[in-house]
CSV table of C-alpha atoms and ligand atoms in Angstrom, one decimal:
chain,number,residue,atom,x,y,z
A,194,MET,CA,4.0,15.8,28.5
A,195,LYS,CA,3.7,17.6,25.2
A,196,ILE,CA,3.0,16.1,21.7
A,197,ASN,CA,4.8,17.2,18.6
A,198,LYS,CA,2.7,20.4,17.9
A,199,ASN,CA,3.8,20.3,14.2
A,200,TYR,CA,1.2,17.6,13.8
A,201,ASP,CA,-1.4,20.3,14.3
A,202,ASN,CA,-0.2,21.8,11.1
A,203,LEU,CA,-1.0,18.8,9.0
A,204,VAL,CA,-3.9,19.3,6.6
A,205,PRO,CA,-6.4,16.4,7.0
A,206,SER,CA,-6.2,14.2,3.9
A,207,TYR,CA,-9.8,13.5,2.7
A,208,LEU,CA,-8.9,12.7,-0.9
A,209,PHE,CA,-9.3,8.9,-0.9
A,210,ALA,CA,-12.0,8.8,1.8
A,211,GLU,CA,-14.0,11.4,-0.2
A,212,ILE,CA,-13.6,9.4,-3.4
A,213,ALA,CA,-14.8,6.3,-1.7
A,214,ALA,CA,-17.7,8.0,0.0
A,215,ARG,CA,-19.0,9.6,-3.3
A,216,THR,CA,-18.4,6.3,-5.2
A,217,ASN,CA,-20.2,4.2,-2.6
A,218,ALA,CA,-23.1,6.6,-2.4
A,219,TYR,CA,-23.5,6.4,-6.1
A,220,ILE,CA,-23.3,2.6,-6.2
A,221,LYS,CA,-25.9,2.4,-3.4
A,222,ALA,CA,-28.3,4.7,-5.3
A,223,ASN,CA,-27.6,3.0,-8.7
A,224,PRO,CA,-27.2,-0.7,-8.0
A,225,ASP,CA,-27.8,-1.6,-11.6
A,226,LYS,CA,-24.8,0.4,-12.9
A,227,ARG,CA,-21.3,-1.1,-13.1
A,228,VAL,CA,-18.7,1.3,-11.9
A,229,ILE,CA,-15.1,0.9,-13.1
A,230,LYS,CA,-12.3,2.3,-11.0
A,231,LEU,CA,-9.4,3.8,-12.8
A,232,GLY,CA,-8.3,5.7,-9.7
A,233,ILE,CA,-6.4,2.9,-8.1
A,234,GLY,CA,-2.7,3.4,-7.4
A,235,ASP,CA,-2.1,-0.1,-6.4
A,236,VAL,CA,-0.9,-3.0,-8.7
A,237,THR,CA,-3.4,-5.8,-9.5
A,238,LEU,CA,-1.3,-8.5,-11.2
A,239,PRO,CA,0.3,-11.3,-9.1
A,240,LEU,CA,4.0,-11.6,-8.2
A,241,ALA,CA,6.1,-13.3,-10.9
A,242,PRO,CA,6.8,-17.1,-10.5
A,243,VAL,CA,10.6,-16.5,-9.8
A,244,VAL,CA,9.7,-14.2,-7.0
A,245,ILE,CA,7.3,-16.7,-5.4
A,246,ASP,CA,10.0,-19.5,-5.8
A,247,ALA,CA,12.6,-17.2,-4.1
A,248,LEU,CA,10.2,-16.3,-1.3
A,249,LYS,CA,9.4,-20.0,-0.6
A,250,LYS,CA,13.1,-21.0,-0.8
A,251,GLY,CA,14.0,-18.2,1.6
A,252,ALA,CA,11.2,-19.3,4.0
A,253,ASP,CA,12.3,-22.9,3.8
A,254,GLU,CA,15.9,-22.0,4.7
A,255,LEU,CA,14.6,-20.3,7.9
A,256,GLY,CA,13.2,-23.6,9.0
A,257,VAL,CA,16.5,-25.4,8.9
A,258,LYS,CA,19.1,-24.9,11.7
A,259,GLU,CA,22.1,-24.7,9.2
A,260,THR,CA,20.5,-22.0,7.1
A,261,PHE,CA,18.4,-20.2,9.7
A,262,LYS,CA,18.9,-16.4,9.8
A,263,GLY,CA,18.4,-14.0,12.7
A,264,TYR,CA,18.5,-10.3,12.4
A,265,PRO,CA,19.6,-9.2,8.9
A,266,GLU,CA,22.2,-6.4,8.3
A,267,TYR,CA,20.5,-3.0,8.7
A,268,GLU,CA,21.6,-2.0,5.2
A,269,GLY,CA,20.5,-5.3,3.6
A,270,TYR,CA,22.2,-8.6,2.7
A,271,ASP,CA,25.2,-8.4,0.3
A,272,PHE,CA,23.4,-10.6,-2.3
A,273,ALA,CA,20.4,-8.2,-2.4
A,274,ARG,CA,22.6,-5.1,-2.6
A,275,GLU,CA,24.7,-6.7,-5.4
A,276,ALA,CA,21.6,-7.6,-7.3
A,277,VAL,CA,20.4,-4.0,-7.1
A,278,ALA,CA,23.8,-2.7,-8.2
A,279,GLY,CA,23.7,-5.1,-11.1
A,280,TYR,CA,20.3,-3.7,-12.1
A,281,TYR,CA,21.8,-0.2,-12.1
A,282,GLN,CA,24.7,-1.4,-14.2
A,283,ARG,CA,22.3,-2.9,-16.8
A,284,ASN,CA,20.8,0.6,-17.1
A,285,GLY,CA,24.2,2.1,-17.6
A,286,VAL,CA,24.6,3.5,-14.1
A,287,THR,CA,27.4,2.5,-11.7
A,288,VAL,CA,26.6,2.5,-8.0
A,289,ALA,CA,28.6,0.4,-5.5
A,290,PRO,CA,26.7,-2.3,-3.5
A,291,ASP,CA,27.8,-0.6,-0.3
A,292,GLU,CA,26.1,2.6,-1.3
A,293,ILE,CA,22.8,0.7,-1.4
A,294,PHE,CA,20.4,0.4,1.6
A,295,ILE,CA,17.7,-2.3,1.2
A,296,SER,CA,14.5,-0.8,2.6
A,297,ASP,CA,10.9,-1.9,3.2
A,298,GLY,CA,9.8,0.6,0.5
A,299,ALA,CA,10.2,4.1,-0.8
A,300,LYS,CA,7.5,5.5,1.4
A,301,SER,CA,9.4,4.8,4.6
A,302,ASP,CA,12.7,6.1,3.4
A,303,THR,CA,11.4,9.2,1.7
A,304,GLY,CA,9.4,9.9,4.9
A,305,ASN,CA,12.2,9.1,7.3
A,306,ILE,CA,15.2,10.6,5.5
A,307,GLY,CA,14.4,13.9,7.2
A,308,ASP,CA,15.7,12.5,10.5
A,309,ILE,CA,19.2,13.3,9.4
A,310,PHE,CA,18.5,16.9,8.3
A,311,GLY,CA,18.0,20.0,10.5
A,312,ALA,CA,14.6,21.4,11.0
A,313,ASP,CA,15.7,24.8,9.7
A,314,ASN,CA,16.2,23.6,6.1
A,315,VAL,CA,13.9,24.9,3.5
A,316,VAL,CA,12.2,22.1,1.6
A,317,MET,CA,11.1,22.4,-2.0
A,318,VAL,CA,8.5,20.1,-3.4
A,319,THR,CA,6.7,20.2,-6.7
A,320,ASP,CA,3.0,21.0,-6.8
A,321,PRO,CA,1.1,18.7,-7.5
A,322,VAL,CA,3.0,16.3,-5.2
A,323,TYR,CA,3.1,12.8,-3.6
A,324,PRO,CA,1.8,13.8,-0.2
A,325,VAL,CA,4.4,11.9,1.9
A,326,TYR,CA,7.1,14.5,1.1
A,327,VAL,CA,4.9,17.3,2.4
A,328,ASP,CA,3.5,15.7,5.5
A,329,SER,CA,6.8,14.2,6.7
A,330,ASN,CA,8.4,17.6,6.6
A,331,ILE,CA,5.4,19.3,8.3
A,332,MET,CA,5.8,16.8,11.1
A,333,ALA,CA,9.5,17.9,11.4
A,334,GLY,CA,8.5,21.6,11.4
A,335,ARG,CA,10.3,22.5,8.2
A,336,LYS,CA,9.3,25.3,5.9
A,337,ILE,CA,8.1,24.1,2.5
A,338,VAL,CA,8.2,26.0,-0.7
A,339,TYR,CA,6.3,24.8,-3.8
A,340,ALA,CA,7.6,24.7,-7.4
A,341,SER,CA,4.5,25.0,-9.6
A,342,CYS,CA,3.9,22.4,-12.3
A,343,THR,CA,1.5,23.7,-14.9
A,344,ARG,CA,0.6,23.1,-18.5
A,345,GLU,CA,3.1,25.8,-19.4
A,346,ASN,CA,6.1,23.8,-18.1
A,347,GLY,CA,4.6,20.4,-19.1
A,348,PHE,CA,4.2,19.6,-15.4
A,349,LEU,CA,7.9,19.5,-15.0
A,350,ALA,CA,9.0,22.4,-12.7
A,351,MET,CA,12.5,23.7,-13.3
A,352,PRO,CA,14.9,25.2,-10.7
A,353,ASP,CA,14.7,29.0,-10.2
A,354,ASP,CA,17.9,30.7,-9.0
A,355,HIS,CA,15.8,33.3,-7.2
A,356,VAL,CA,14.4,30.6,-4.9
A,357,GLN,CA,16.6,29.1,-2.2
A,358,ALA,CA,15.9,25.5,-1.2
A,359,ASP,CA,18.1,23.2,0.8
A,360,ILE,CA,16.2,19.9,0.3
A,361,ILE,CA,14.5,19.3,-3.1
A,362,TYR,CA,12.2,16.4,-3.7
A,363,LEU,CA,11.9,15.3,-7.3
A,364,CYS,CA,9.8,12.4,-8.5
A,365,SER,CA,10.3,11.2,-12.0
A,366,PRO,CA,8.3,9.7,-13.7
A,367,ASN,CA,6.0,11.6,-11.5
A,368,ASN,CA,3.1,10.6,-9.3
A,369,PRO,CA,0.5,12.0,-10.0
A,370,THR,CA,1.3,13.7,-13.3
A,371,GLY,CA,3.2,10.9,-15.1
A,372,ALA,CA,5.6,13.5,-16.5
A,373,ALA,CA,9.3,12.4,-16.7
A,374,TYR,CA,12.3,14.7,-16.7
A,375,ASN,CA,14.8,14.3,-19.6
A,376,ALA,CA,18.6,14.4,-19.0
A,377,ASP,CA,19.0,18.1,-19.7
A,378,GLN,CA,16.3,19.0,-17.2
A,379,LEU,CA,17.7,16.8,-14.5
A,380,LYS,CA,21.2,18.3,-15.2
A,381,ALA,CA,19.7,21.7,-14.5
A,382,TRP,CA,18.5,20.5,-11.1
A,383,VAL,CA,21.8,18.8,-10.3
A,384,ASP,CA,23.7,22.0,-11.2
A,385,TYR,CA,21.3,24.0,-9.0
A,386,ALA,CA,21.8,21.6,-6.1
A,387,ASN,CA,25.6,21.6,-6.3
A,388,LYS,CA,25.7,25.3,-6.7
A,389,ASN,CA,23.4,26.0,-3.7
A,390,ASP,CA,24.7,23.3,-1.4
A,391,ALA,CA,21.3,21.6,-1.6
A,392,ILE,CA,20.4,17.9,-1.6
A,393,ILE,CA,18.0,16.3,-4.2
A,394,LEU,CA,15.9,13.5,-2.8
A,395,TYR,CA,15.1,11.7,-6.0
A,396,ASP,CA,12.2,9.3,-6.0
A,397,ALA,CA,12.5,6.8,-8.9
A,398,ALA,CA,9.6,4.6,-7.8
A,399,TYR,CA,8.3,4.5,-11.4
A,400,GLU,CA,11.6,4.2,-13.3
A,401,ALA,CA,10.7,0.8,-14.7
A,402,PHE,CA,7.9,2.5,-16.7
A,403,ILE,CA,10.3,4.6,-18.7
A,404,THR,CA,10.2,3.7,-22.4
A,405,ASP,CA,12.1,6.5,-24.1
A,406,ASP,CA,15.5,7.9,-23.3
A,407,CYS,CA,14.6,9.7,-20.1
A,408,PRO,CA,17.1,8.8,-17.4
A,409,ARG,CA,16.0,6.0,-15.1
A,410,SER,CA,18.2,7.2,-12.3
A,411,ILE,CA,19.5,10.6,-11.1
A,412,PHE,CA,22.9,9.0,-11.1
A,413,ALA,CA,22.9,8.9,-14.9
A,414,ILE,CA,23.5,12.7,-14.6
A,415,ASP,CA,27.0,14.1,-14.2
A,416,GLY,CA,27.4,15.7,-10.8
A,417,ALA,CA,24.5,13.9,-9.1
A,418,ARG,CA,26.8,11.9,-6.9
A,419,THR,CA,27.7,15.0,-4.9
A,420,CYS,CA,24.1,16.2,-4.5
A,421,ALA,CA,21.6,13.4,-4.6
A,422,ILE,CA,20.0,10.5,-2.8
A,423,GLU,CA,17.9,8.1,-4.8
A,424,PHE,CA,14.9,6.2,-3.5
A,425,CYS,CA,13.4,3.3,-5.4
A,426,SER,CA,10.9,0.6,-4.9
A,427,LEU,CA,9.9,-2.8,-6.1
A,428,SER,CA,6.2,-1.9,-5.4
A,429,LYS,CA,5.3,-0.9,-9.0
A,430,THR,CA,8.4,-2.4,-10.7
A,431,ALA,CA,7.6,-6.0,-9.6
A,432,GLY,CA,4.2,-5.9,-7.7
A,433,PHE,CA,5.7,-5.7,-4.2
A,434,THR,CA,3.2,-3.3,-2.7
A,435,GLY,CA,2.1,-6.0,-0.3
A,436,THR,CA,5.5,-7.8,-0.1
A,437,ARG,CA,7.4,-4.6,0.8
A,438,CYS,CA,10.9,-4.0,-0.5
A,439,GLY,CA,12.7,-1.0,-1.9
A,440,TYR,CA,16.2,0.5,-1.9
A,441,THR,CA,17.9,3.8,-1.2
A,442,VAL,CA,21.2,4.8,-2.8
A,443,ILE,CA,23.5,7.3,-1.1
A,444,PRO,CA,26.9,7.9,-2.8
A,445,LYS,CA,29.8,7.8,-0.5
A,446,GLU,CA,31.1,11.2,-1.6
A,447,LEU,CA,27.8,13.1,-0.7
A,448,VAL,CA,28.9,15.5,2.1
A,449,ARG,CA,26.9,18.4,3.6
A,450,ASP,CA,27.6,20.6,6.5
A,451,GLY,CA,30.8,18.7,7.2
A,452,HIS,CA,29.1,15.3,7.4
A,453,ASN,CA,29.1,12.3,5.3
A,454,ILE,CA,25.4,11.7,4.4
A,455,HIS,CA,25.8,7.9,3.8
A,456,ASP,CA,27.3,7.5,7.3
A,457,LEU,CA,24.6,9.6,8.9
A,458,TRP,CA,21.9,7.5,7.3
A,459,TYR,CA,23.6,4.3,8.3
A,460,ARG,CA,23.6,5.6,11.9
A,461,ARG,CA,19.9,6.4,11.6
A,462,GLU,CA,19.1,3.0,10.2
A,463,ALA,CA,21.2,1.2,12.8
A,464,THR,CA,19.2,3.0,15.5
A,465,LYS,CA,15.6,2.8,14.1
A,466,PHE,CA,15.5,0.0,11.6
A,467,ASN,CA,16.2,-3.8,11.8
A,468,GLY,CA,16.2,-4.6,8.2
A,469,VAL,CA,14.0,-6.4,5.6
A,470,SER,CA,13.2,-10.1,6.1
A,471,TYR,CA,15.4,-12.7,4.5
A,472,PRO,CA,12.7,-14.2,2.2
A,473,VAL,CA,11.7,-10.8,1.0
A,474,GLN,CA,15.3,-9.9,0.2
A,475,CYS,CA,15.7,-13.3,-1.6
A,476,ALA,CA,12.5,-12.3,-3.6
A,477,ALA,CA,13.9,-8.9,-4.4
A,478,ALA,CA,17.2,-10.4,-5.7
A,479,ALA,CA,15.2,-12.8,-7.9
A,480,VAL,CA,13.5,-9.8,-9.5
A,481,PHE,CA,16.9,-8.6,-10.8
A,482,SER,CA,17.9,-12.0,-12.3
A,483,ASP,CA,17.6,-12.5,-16.1
A,484,GLU,CA,14.5,-14.6,-15.6
A,485,GLY,CA,13.0,-12.2,-13.1
A,486,LEU,CA,13.5,-9.2,-15.3
A,487,ALA,CA,11.9,-11.0,-18.2
A,488,GLN,CA,8.9,-12.1,-16.0
A,489,ILE,CA,8.3,-8.6,-14.5
A,490,ARG,CA,8.5,-7.1,-18.0
A,491,GLU,CA,5.3,-9.0,-18.9
A,492,SER,CA,3.3,-7.2,-16.1
A,493,LEU,CA,4.9,-3.9,-16.8
A,494,ASN,CA,4.0,-4.3,-20.5
A,495,TYR,CA,0.4,-5.1,-19.5
A,496,TYR,CA,0.1,-1.9,-17.5
A,497,LYS,CA,1.9,0.1,-20.2
A,498,GLU,CA,-0.6,-1.1,-22.8
A,499,ASN,CA,-3.4,0.0,-20.5
A,500,ALA,CA,-1.8,3.4,-20.3
A,501,ARG,CA,-1.4,3.5,-24.1
A,502,ILE,CA,-5.1,2.7,-24.5
A,503,ILE,CA,-6.1,5.5,-22.2
A,504,ALA,CA,-3.7,8.0,-23.7
A,505,SER,CA,-4.7,7.3,-27.3
A,506,ALA,CA,-8.4,7.9,-26.4
A,507,LEU,CA,-7.4,11.3,-25.0
A,508,ASP,CA,-5.5,12.0,-28.2
A,509,GLU,CA,-8.6,11.2,-30.2
A,510,LEU,CA,-10.7,13.5,-28.0
A,511,GLY,CA,-8.1,16.3,-28.2
A,512,ILE,CA,-7.7,16.4,-24.4
A,513,TYR,CA,-4.4,17.7,-23.0
A,514,TYR,CA,-2.6,15.2,-20.8
A,515,THR,CA,0.8,14.3,-19.4
A,516,GLY,CA,2.1,10.8,-18.7
A,517,GLY,CA,0.9,7.5,-20.1
A,518,LYS,CA,4.1,6.9,-22.0
A,519,ASN,CA,6.8,6.7,-19.3
A,520,SER,CA,4.3,6.1,-16.5
A,521,PRO,CA,1.3,4.2,-15.3
A,522,TYR,CA,-0.4,7.5,-14.6
A,523,ILE,CA,-2.3,9.7,-17.0
A,524,TRP,CA,-2.9,13.3,-15.9
A,525,LEU,CA,-5.5,15.1,-18.0
A,526,GLU,CA,-7.0,18.5,-18.1
A,527,CYS,CA,-10.7,18.3,-17.2
A,528,PRO,CA,-12.7,19.1,-20.3
A,529,ASN,CA,-14.8,22.2,-20.7
A,530,GLY,CA,-13.1,24.0,-17.8
A,531,MET,CA,-14.6,21.7,-15.2
A,532,GLY,CA,-13.0,21.6,-11.8
A,533,SER,CA,-11.4,18.4,-10.5
A,534,TRP,CA,-14.3,17.3,-8.3
A,535,GLU,CA,-16.9,18.6,-10.8
A,536,PHE,CA,-15.3,16.3,-13.4
A,537,PHE,CA,-15.1,13.4,-10.9
A,538,ASP,CA,-18.9,13.7,-10.3
A,539,TYR,CA,-19.6,14.1,-14.0
A,540,LEU,CA,-17.6,11.0,-15.0
A,541,LEU,CA,-19.1,8.9,-12.2
A,542,ARG,CA,-22.7,9.9,-13.0
A,543,ASN,CA,-22.5,9.7,-16.7
A,544,ALA,CA,-19.9,7.1,-17.5
A,545,GLN,CA,-19.6,5.2,-14.2
A,546,VAL,CA,-15.8,5.7,-14.2
A,547,VAL,CA,-13.9,6.7,-11.1
A,548,GLY,CA,-10.6,8.6,-11.2
A,549,THR,CA,-8.7,10.8,-8.8
A,550,PRO,CA,-9.3,14.6,-8.7
A,551,GLY,CA,-6.0,16.4,-9.3
A,552,GLU,CA,-6.6,19.1,-6.6
A,553,GLY,CA,-6.1,16.3,-4.0
A,554,PHE,CA,-2.3,16.5,-4.8
A,555,GLY,CA,-2.0,20.3,-4.6
A,556,LYS,CA,-3.2,23.6,-5.8
A,557,CYS,CA,-1.8,23.2,-9.2
A,558,GLY,CA,-3.8,20.0,-9.6
A,559,GLU,CA,-7.1,22.0,-9.7
A,560,GLY,CA,-8.8,21.4,-13.1
A,561,TYR,CA,-6.8,18.2,-13.6
A,562,PHE,CA,-7.6,14.5,-13.1
A,563,ARG,CA,-5.5,11.3,-12.7
A,564,LEU,CA,-6.3,8.0,-14.3
A,565,THR,CA,-4.2,4.9,-13.7
A,566,SER,CA,-3.3,1.9,-15.8
A,567,PHE,CA,-3.1,-0.6,-13.0
A,568,GLY,CA,-6.6,-2.0,-13.7
A,569,ASP,CA,-7.8,-5.0,-15.6
A,570,ARG,CA,-7.5,-4.7,-19.4
A,571,ASP,CA,-11.2,-5.4,-20.3
A,572,ASN,CA,-12.3,-2.8,-17.7
A,573,THR,CA,-9.7,-0.3,-19.0
A,574,ILE,CA,-11.0,-0.7,-22.5
A,575,GLU,CA,-14.7,-0.4,-21.4
A,576,ALA,CA,-14.0,2.6,-19.3
A,577,VAL,CA,-12.2,4.3,-22.2
A,578,GLU,CA,-15.1,3.6,-24.5
A,579,ARG,CA,-17.5,5.1,-22.0
A,580,ILE,CA,-15.3,8.2,-21.7
A,581,LYS,CA,-15.0,8.6,-25.4
A,582,ASN,CA,-18.8,8.3,-25.9
A,583,LEU,CA,-19.4,10.9,-23.1
A,584,LEU,CA,-16.8,13.4,-24.2
A,585,LYS,CA,-16.7,13.2,-28.0
B,748,PLP,N1,6.9,7.2,-4.1
B,748,PLP,C1,5.9,7.5,-4.9
B,748,PLP,C2,6.0,8.6,-5.8
B,748,PLP,C3,4.7,6.7,-4.9
B,748,PLP,O1,3.8,7.0,-5.7
B,748,PLP,C4,4.7,5.6,-4.0
B,748,PLP,C5,3.5,4.8,-3.9
B,748,PLP,O2,2.4,5.0,-4.4
B,748,PLP,C6,5.7,5.4,-3.1
B,748,PLP,C7,6.8,6.2,-3.2
B,748,PLP,C8,5.6,4.3,-2.1
B,748,PLP,O3,6.3,3.2,-2.5
B,748,PLP,P1,6.5,1.9,-1.5
B,748,PLP,O4,5.3,1.0,-1.8
B,748,PLP,O5,7.8,1.4,-2.0
B,748,PLP,O6,6.5,2.4,-0.1
């Protein structure tokens, strides 16, 4: 037998292991020092009360013969898809419930969507990038081209008519840079995709953090329905990182290479996915109720305030950064020309603060650093004070 040799082309990911190793070594050598972690990409606040009630109610129903449920529909229960469609409508975007697939999260679907595309497509990702887009396409043997994000373009790469790409991953607000595309910028990508017969795979996992008028969905842009698929997640929106639920939207009119993309994805899901559990779909629907949206807003505001605290310290220090406003991530230029890992060590040794070196997300991340707002408020305030004292 033969393995999929494309796996040999994966670059080992040492980023989080290396961060943990350096942090643990420091803590061991300096047991009297209190280290604060602002590198964490996972949420820390508990699920909202309406979500817990819905989970319990869903579980109780499974214990009663009359309300017991077996396999769910592959694409999700109608009530969950209608709740998601209602959420889009509140944000001014119309998508039909039957264009929505309830998923177990955006990682699975952004990683698996390639199943329906040929291996000879050219994939474009931005650099820096959420690594799933890269690794899943290396596994499939596709050629990847990188669109550089730099200080010059505000870490928002724009389409280049000289570069041919068939599949384009965009993530806005972005992980790791926190930068978010405005409507004009997204329109340029949509026009590029329609003109070049490409597909945009739009990851909106952080849409709930948008506070200004940046679009919260690619489908807010004219023309997107004929060129885009959108992935979203309740992980950061509602603290579902451990509960697992997301959704993928494929407009019915999206056609490429003579095939209806929605139908292809349905076929793929029917073959390889048996759906999301009933209590979790109940919980997801509860998030999008009036009460649910009010309750998740509290947690989102907590993280947003942390982000504002970090960003305003960088403003005071005169350090260039993106994010922090429409995003839980703050992406800063390492001071004094330091490299990403150099700054990591400097911050750990002198302020006992841990962040994420930007080069772990791609070449263009060298010299940059990611801080996150998912931590505890008091720790965020203390970390920021330490950073200010160190860098002022
Ligand atoms: N997409 C982006 C850009 C992310 O940063 C993450 C998680 O960090 C995900 C997707 C994964 O989301 P989920 O928990 O829904 O799988």
